[in-house]
Coordinates of C-alpha atoms and ligand atoms in Angstrom, one line a residue:
M1 CA -11.3 6.0 4.2
Q2 CA -11.3 5.9 8.0
L3 CA -9.5 3.7 10.5
P4 CA -11.7 1.1 12.3
S5 CA -13.2 2.5 15.5
A6 CA -11.4 0.0 17.7
L7 CA -8.1 1.1 16.2
R8 CA -9.0 4.8 16.6
Q9 CA -9.8 4.4 20.2
A10 CA -6.6 2.5 20.9
I11 CA -4.6 5.2 19.1
D12 CA -6.4 7.9 21.2
Q13 CA -5.1 6.1 24.3
E14 CA -1.6 6.1 23.0
L15 CA -1.7 9.8 22.4
T16 CA -3.0 10.9 25.8
G17 CA -0.6 13.3 27.5
I18 CA 1.4 14.3 24.5
T19 CA 1.6 18.1 23.7
L20 CA 0.7 19.4 20.3
A21 CA 4.1 21.2 20.0
D22 CA 6.0 17.9 20.6
L23 CA 3.7 16.1 18.2
A24 CA 4.1 18.8 15.5
A25 CA 7.9 18.8 15.9
A26 CA 8.2 15.0 15.7
S27 CA 5.8 14.9 12.7
A28 CA 7.9 17.5 10.8
L29 CA 11.1 15.6 11.5
L30 CA 9.5 12.4 10.3
S31 CA 8.2 14.0 7.1
Q32 CA 11.6 15.4 6.4
R33 CA 13.3 12.0 6.8
Y34 CA 10.6 10.2 4.6
R35 CA 10.8 12.9 1.9
A36 CA 14.6 12.6 1.7
E37 CA 14.4 8.8 1.9
T38 CA 17.1 9.1 4.6
R39 CA 19.1 5.9 5.2
D40 CA 21.5 6.7 8.0
G41 CA 21.4 3.4 9.8
R42 CA 18.8 4.7 12.3
F43 CA 15.1 3.7 12.3
H44 CA 12.9 6.7 11.5
L45 CA 10.6 5.5 14.3
N46 CA 13.4 5.3 16.9
D47 CA 11.7 6.8 19.9
E48 CA 8.3 7.1 21.5
L49 CA 7.6 10.5 20.1
A50 CA 8.4 9.5 16.5
A51 CA 6.2 6.4 17.0
R52 CA 3.3 8.6 18.2
A53 CA 3.8 11.1 15.4
Y54 CA 3.5 8.1 13.0
L55 CA 0.2 7.0 14.5
T56 CA -1.1 10.5 14.1
T57 CA 0.1 11.6 10.7
R58 CA 1.2 8.5 8.7
M59 CA -0.8 5.5 9.8
P60 CA -4.2 6.7 8.5
A61 CA -2.6 7.4 5.1
T62 CA -0.7 4.1 4.9
Y63 CA -3.9 2.3 6.1
S64 CA -5.9 3.8 3.2
A65 CA -3.2 2.9 0.6
I66 CA -2.9 -0.7 1.9
S67 CA -6.7 -1.0 2.0
A68 CA -7.1 0.2 -1.6
S69 CA -4.4 -2.3 -2.7
F70 CA -6.2 -5.1 -0.9
A71 CA -9.5 -4.0 -2.6
A72 CA -7.8 -4.6 -6.0
I73 CA -6.6 -8.0 -4.8
I74 CA -10.2 -9.0 -3.9
E75 CA -11.4 -8.0 -7.5
A76 CA -8.6 -10.2 -9.0
A77 CA -9.0 -13.1 -6.6
P78 CA -12.6 -13.0 -5.1
D79 CA -12.3 -16.5 -3.7
F80 CA -9.1 -15.8 -1.7
Q81 CA -10.0 -16.3 1.9
P82 CA -6.7 -16.0 3.8
K83 CA -6.5 -17.4 7.3
S84 CA -3.0 -16.0 8.1
V85 CA -1.2 -12.8 7.5
L86 CA 2.5 -12.1 7.8
D87 CA 3.2 -8.3 8.1
V88 CA 6.9 -7.5 7.6
G89 CA 8.2 -4.1 8.7
A90 CA 4.8 -3.9 10.5
G91 CA 5.4 -0.6 12.2
P92 CA 2.2 -0.2 14.4
G93 CA 0.6 -3.2 12.6
T94 CA -1.2 -1.1 9.9
A95 CA -1.3 -3.9 7.2
T96 CA -2.6 -6.4 9.8
W97 CA -5.4 -4.0 10.8
A98 CA -6.3 -3.4 7.2
A99 CA -6.2 -7.1 6.2
S100 CA -8.3 -8.1 9.2
S101 CA -11.0 -5.6 8.5
I102 CA -11.2 -6.7 4.8
W103 CA -10.9 -10.5 5.2
D104 CA -12.8 -11.7 8.2
S105 CA -11.4 -15.2 7.4
I106 CA -8.0 -14.2 9.0
T107 CA -7.4 -15.7 12.4
D108 CA -3.6 -15.5 12.7
G109 CA -1.3 -12.5 12.4
T110 CA 2.5 -12.5 12.6
L111 CA 4.1 -9.1 12.7
I112 CA 7.8 -8.5 12.2
E113 CA 9.3 -5.2 13.4
A114 CA 12.8 -4.4 14.4
S115 CA 12.3 -0.9 16.0
T116 CA 11.5 -1.3 19.6
A117 CA 9.7 2.0 19.9
I118 CA 7.0 1.3 17.2
R119 CA 6.8 -2.4 18.1
M120 CA 5.8 -1.6 21.7
V121 CA 3.1 0.8 20.4
G122 CA 1.9 -1.8 17.8
E123 CA 1.8 -4.6 20.4
R124 CA -0.5 -2.5 22.6
L125 CA -2.7 -1.5 19.7
S126 CA -3.0 -5.1 18.5
K127 CA -4.7 -6.2 21.7
A128 CA -7.8 -4.7 20.1
L129 CA -7.4 -6.7 16.8
P130 CA -10.2 -9.2 16.1
L131 CA -7.8 -12.1 15.6
D132 CA -7.4 -15.4 17.5
R133 CA -3.6 -15.3 17.6
V134 CA -1.2 -12.3 17.2
T135 CA 2.6 -12.8 17.3
W136 CA 5.1 -10.0 17.2
L137 CA 8.7 -10.9 16.2
A138 CA 11.5 -8.5 17.0
Q139 CA 13.6 -9.3 14.0
R140 CA 15.7 -7.4 11.5
I141 CA 14.8 -8.0 7.9
G142 CA 18.5 -8.3 7.0
D143 CA 18.9 -11.4 9.2
G144 CA 17.0 -13.5 6.6
L145 CA 13.7 -13.9 8.5
R146 CA 14.7 -17.4 9.5
D147 CA 12.0 -17.7 12.2
A148 CA 9.2 -16.2 10.1
P149 CA 6.2 -18.5 9.4
S150 CA 4.7 -18.8 6.0
A151 CA 1.3 -17.2 5.6
D152 CA -1.6 -17.1 3.1
L153 CA -1.1 -13.3 2.8
V154 CA 2.3 -11.7 3.1
V155 CA 2.5 -7.9 3.1
L156 CA 5.5 -5.5 2.8
A157 CA 4.0 -2.0 3.2
Y158 CA 6.2 1.1 3.0
V159 CA 9.4 -0.8 3.9
L160 CA 11.5 -1.2 0.7
D161 CA 12.2 2.5 0.7
E162 CA 13.9 2.1 4.1
L163 CA 16.2 -0.7 3.0
D164 CA 19.6 -0.6 1.2
R165 CA 19.3 -1.6 -2.4
A166 CA 21.3 -4.8 -1.8
A167 CA 18.8 -6.0 0.8
R168 CA 15.8 -5.8 -1.4
T169 CA 16.3 -8.7 -3.8
P170 CA 17.0 -11.3 -1.1
L171 CA 14.1 -10.0 1.0
I172 CA 11.6 -10.3 -2.0
A173 CA 12.9 -13.9 -2.6
R174 CA 12.5 -14.8 1.0
L175 CA 9.0 -13.3 1.2
W176 CA 7.9 -15.2 -1.9
E177 CA 9.1 -18.4 -0.3
L178 CA 7.0 -17.6 2.8
T179 CA 3.9 -16.8 0.6
A180 CA 1.4 -19.7 0.6
H181 CA -1.0 -17.7 -1.6
T182 CA -0.7 -14.0 -2.2
M183 CA 1.9 -11.3 -1.5
V184 CA 1.3 -7.6 -1.6
I185 CA 4.0 -4.9 -1.7
I186 CA 3.1 -1.2 -1.2
E187 CA 5.4 1.8 -1.7
P188 CA 5.1 5.6 -1.7
G189 CA 3.7 6.8 -5.1
T190 CA 7.0 8.4 -6.2
T191 CA 9.1 7.6 -9.3
E192 CA 11.6 5.9 -7.0
G193 CA 8.8 3.8 -5.3
W194 CA 7.6 2.8 -8.7
K195 CA 11.1 1.7 -9.8
R196 CA 11.4 -0.5 -6.6
I197 CA 8.0 -2.0 -7.4
L198 CA 9.1 -2.7 -11.0
A199 CA 12.2 -4.4 -9.9
A200 CA 10.2 -6.6 -7.5
R201 CA 7.7 -7.3 -10.3
D202 CA 10.4 -8.5 -12.7
Q203 CA 12.0 -10.7 -9.9
L204 CA 8.6 -12.2 -8.9
I205 CA 7.5 -12.9 -12.5
A206 CA 10.8 -14.6 -13.1
G207 CA 10.1 -16.7 -10.0
G208 CA 6.8 -17.9 -11.3
A209 CA 4.4 -15.4 -9.6
H210 CA 1.1 -14.5 -11.3
I211 CA 0.3 -10.8 -11.3
L212 CA -3.1 -10.0 -9.6
A213 CA -2.9 -6.2 -9.7
P214 CA -2.5 -3.4 -10.6
C215 CA -1.0 -4.5 -14.0
P216 CA -3.5 -6.5 -16.1
H217 CA -0.6 -8.4 -17.7
A218 CA 2.9 -9.8 -17.0
E219 CA 4.6 -8.0 -20.0
T220 CA 7.2 -5.3 -19.6
C221 CA 5.7 -2.2 -18.1
P222 CA 4.7 0.1 -21.0
L223 CA 5.3 3.4 -19.2
L224 CA 8.5 5.2 -19.8
A225 CA 10.1 7.9 -17.6
P226 CA 9.2 10.7 -17.0
D227 CA 5.8 8.9 -16.8
W228 CA 5.2 6.5 -14.0
C229 CA 2.5 4.4 -12.4
H230 CA 0.9 5.4 -9.1
F231 CA -2.5 5.8 -7.5
S232 CA -4.2 7.9 -4.8
A233 CA -6.2 7.1 -1.7
R234 CA -8.2 9.7 0.1
T235 CA -7.8 9.7 3.9
A236 CA -9.8 11.4 6.6
R237 CA -7.6 13.6 8.8
S238 CA -8.4 13.8 12.5
R239 CA -8.3 17.2 14.3
L240 CA -5.0 16.3 15.9
H241 CA -3.6 15.2 12.5
R242 CA -4.6 18.6 11.0
E243 CA -3.1 20.5 13.9
A244 CA 0.1 18.4 14.0
K245 CA 0.6 19.1 10.3
G246 CA -0.6 22.7 10.4
G247 CA -3.2 22.0 7.7
S248 CA -6.9 22.9 7.6
V249 CA -8.3 20.4 5.1
P250 CA -10.1 17.4 6.7
W251 CA -8.6 14.9 4.3
E252 CA -5.4 14.2 2.4
D253 CA -4.6 12.2 -0.7
E254 CA -2.0 9.5 -0.2
K255 CA -0.1 8.7 -3.4
F256 CA 1.0 5.1 -3.5
I257 CA 2.0 2.3 -5.8
Y258 CA 1.5 -1.4 -5.1
L259 CA 1.9 -4.9 -6.5
G260 CA -0.2 -8.0 -5.7
V261 CA 1.1 -11.4 -6.9
S262 CA -0.1 -14.8 -6.2
R263 CA 0.6 -18.5 -6.7
H264 CA -2.7 -18.6 -8.5
P265 CA -3.7 -16.6 -11.6
A266 CA -6.2 -13.8 -11.5
I267 CA -9.8 -14.7 -12.5
S268 CA -9.6 -12.1 -15.3
H269 CA -7.7 -9.0 -16.2
A270 CA -9.5 -5.7 -17.1
P271 CA -7.7 -2.5 -18.2
R272 CA -6.5 -0.5 -15.2
V273 CA -7.2 3.3 -15.1
L274 CA -3.8 5.0 -14.7
A275 CA -4.9 8.6 -14.1
P276 CA -7.9 10.6 -13.0
P277 CA -10.5 10.2 -15.8
H278 CA -11.4 13.4 -17.7
V279 CA -15.0 14.0 -18.5
S280 CA -15.8 16.4 -21.4
K281 CA -18.5 17.1 -23.9
A282 CA -17.0 14.4 -26.1
G283 CA -17.0 11.7 -23.5
V284 CA -14.8 10.2 -20.8
S285 CA -11.1 10.1 -21.5
L286 CA -9.2 7.4 -19.8
K287 CA -5.5 6.5 -19.6
L288 CA -5.4 2.7 -19.4
C289 CA -3.0 -0.1 -18.9
Q290 CA -4.3 -2.9 -21.1
P291 CA -4.2 -6.7 -20.9
D292 CA -2.1 -6.9 -24.1
G293 CA 0.7 -5.1 -22.3
S294 CA 0.2 -1.7 -23.9
A295 CA -0.9 1.7 -22.3
A296 CA -3.3 3.9 -24.3
A297 CA -5.4 7.0 -24.0
R298 CA -9.0 6.0 -24.9
T299 CA -12.2 8.1 -25.1
V300 CA -15.5 6.5 -24.4
A301 CA -17.9 8.7 -26.4
K302 CA -21.3 9.9 -25.1
R303 CA -23.0 8.2 -28.0
D304 CA -21.7 4.8 -26.6
G305 CA -24.6 4.8 -24.1
A306 CA -24.1 2.1 -21.5
A307 CA -20.3 2.1 -21.9
F308 CA -20.3 5.9 -21.4
K309 CA -22.4 5.5 -18.3
A310 CA -20.0 2.9 -16.9
A311 CA -17.0 4.9 -17.8
K312 CA -18.3 8.0 -15.9
K313 CA -18.3 5.9 -12.7
L314 CA -14.7 5.0 -13.1
D315 CA -12.0 6.4 -10.9
W316 CA -8.2 6.5 -10.9
G317 CA -7.0 3.0 -10.0
D318 CA -10.1 1.1 -11.0
A319 CA -10.3 -1.9 -13.2
A320 CA -12.3 -0.8 -16.2
P321 CA -14.5 -3.6 -17.5
I322 CA -15.7 -1.6 -20.5
R323 CA -15.5 -1.9 -24.2
S324 CA -13.6 1.3 -25.1
S325 CA -13.4 3.1 -28.4
P326 CA -10.2 2.6 -30.4
P327 CA -7.0 4.1 -29.0
T328 CA -6.7 7.9 -29.6
E329 CA -3.1 8.0 -28.6
Q330 CA -0.5 5.3 -28.0
Q331 CA 1.5 6.0 -24.9
H332 CA 4.7 4.2 -25.7
Ligands
LIG401 C1 7.2 3.4 7.0 S1 7.1 2.2 8.2 C2 5.7 1.2 7.6 C3 5.0 0.6 8.7 C4 3.7 -0.1 8.2 N1 4.1 -1.3 7.4 C5 2.8 0.8 7.5 O1 2.6 0.6 6.3 O2 2.2 1.7 8.2 C6 8.5 1.1 7.9 C7 8.7 0.1 9.0 O3 9.7 -0.8 8.6 C8 10.5 -1.0 9.7 N2 11.8 -1.5 9.3 C9 12.7 -0.7 8.5 N3 13.8 -1.4 8.3 C10 13.7 -2.6 8.9 C11 14.5 -3.8 9.1 N4 15.7 -3.9 8.5 N5 14.0 -4.9 9.8 C12 12.7 -4.8 10.3 N6 11.9 -3.7 10.2 C13 12.4 -2.7 9.5 C14 10.6 0.3 10.4 O4 11.0 0.3 11.8 C15 9.2 0.8 10.3 O5 8.4 0.4 11.4

């Protein structure tokens, strides 16, 4: 996954004049704060250098994870043609960029961001967005988002982990109120990120939301700790990204977890592939979350012909519209 070229060019403009040493130091500090899930009352992106480090080392990865989540929404709701997007905790506008490159029906974007440093950068980048109207609101999520408009698509990407626990439930409730059609939440693919998504899932189901993805059901999640649900999105790394992180590989795998819910049910639910498929002489082994609410390891045998061929094409995170062989091992 690559950022759209208009966005890449706008980012390049933002990064002119910055030294590699400054960028590497700011990236290291940012990684450390994200890894520790530091909540010290300060925004992680609280100055220009941190904002530019985010553009270089985090935005490509969050863009890939958000785009992969949106791709699953399209499979579950192919007729969904949003006209408006509300991007809360927008940072540099990552989710708005991803949404507008996936749904060309979108004409209006509203982006809410409380950190001045990243909002200024995002506002400049968003001049290149292919939308009719883009509105940035300098608002704090804790203030109740009173002035926020409702939108067809509401997105909360990589934000819950920065909020105090007490702020999460009222925020999810308010965002659901503002959701005209579909809401998508994305979090880092850690056990803590998964738990935050599970809590939001329970709350939204209780509020009448239909699950679009990744779960093919609205039953209790069948996975039990230490197991957890997450996915992976491959992201191209620019030269600057590699240099700032001291890495040599031209890509990285972003682990993430997401939830898509809607006011309308999914057109259908197929089993979801919960781990990288394993191909052996016997066939393709898949860990699946299934529409009946169970998780199971299933093997599609070579002798199953067309089903085997289809299973070989499946990847971690895909919906698996195949007839599988009976469960070989019940997960929980
Ligand atoms: C990790 S960044 C994610 C940015 C973007 N959504 C993305 O996925 O790339 C989290 C963003 O949420 C913003 N944020 C955190 N707490 C907030 C709050 N209380 N009110 C508004 N924005 C907040 C941060 O300033 C930051 O820009």
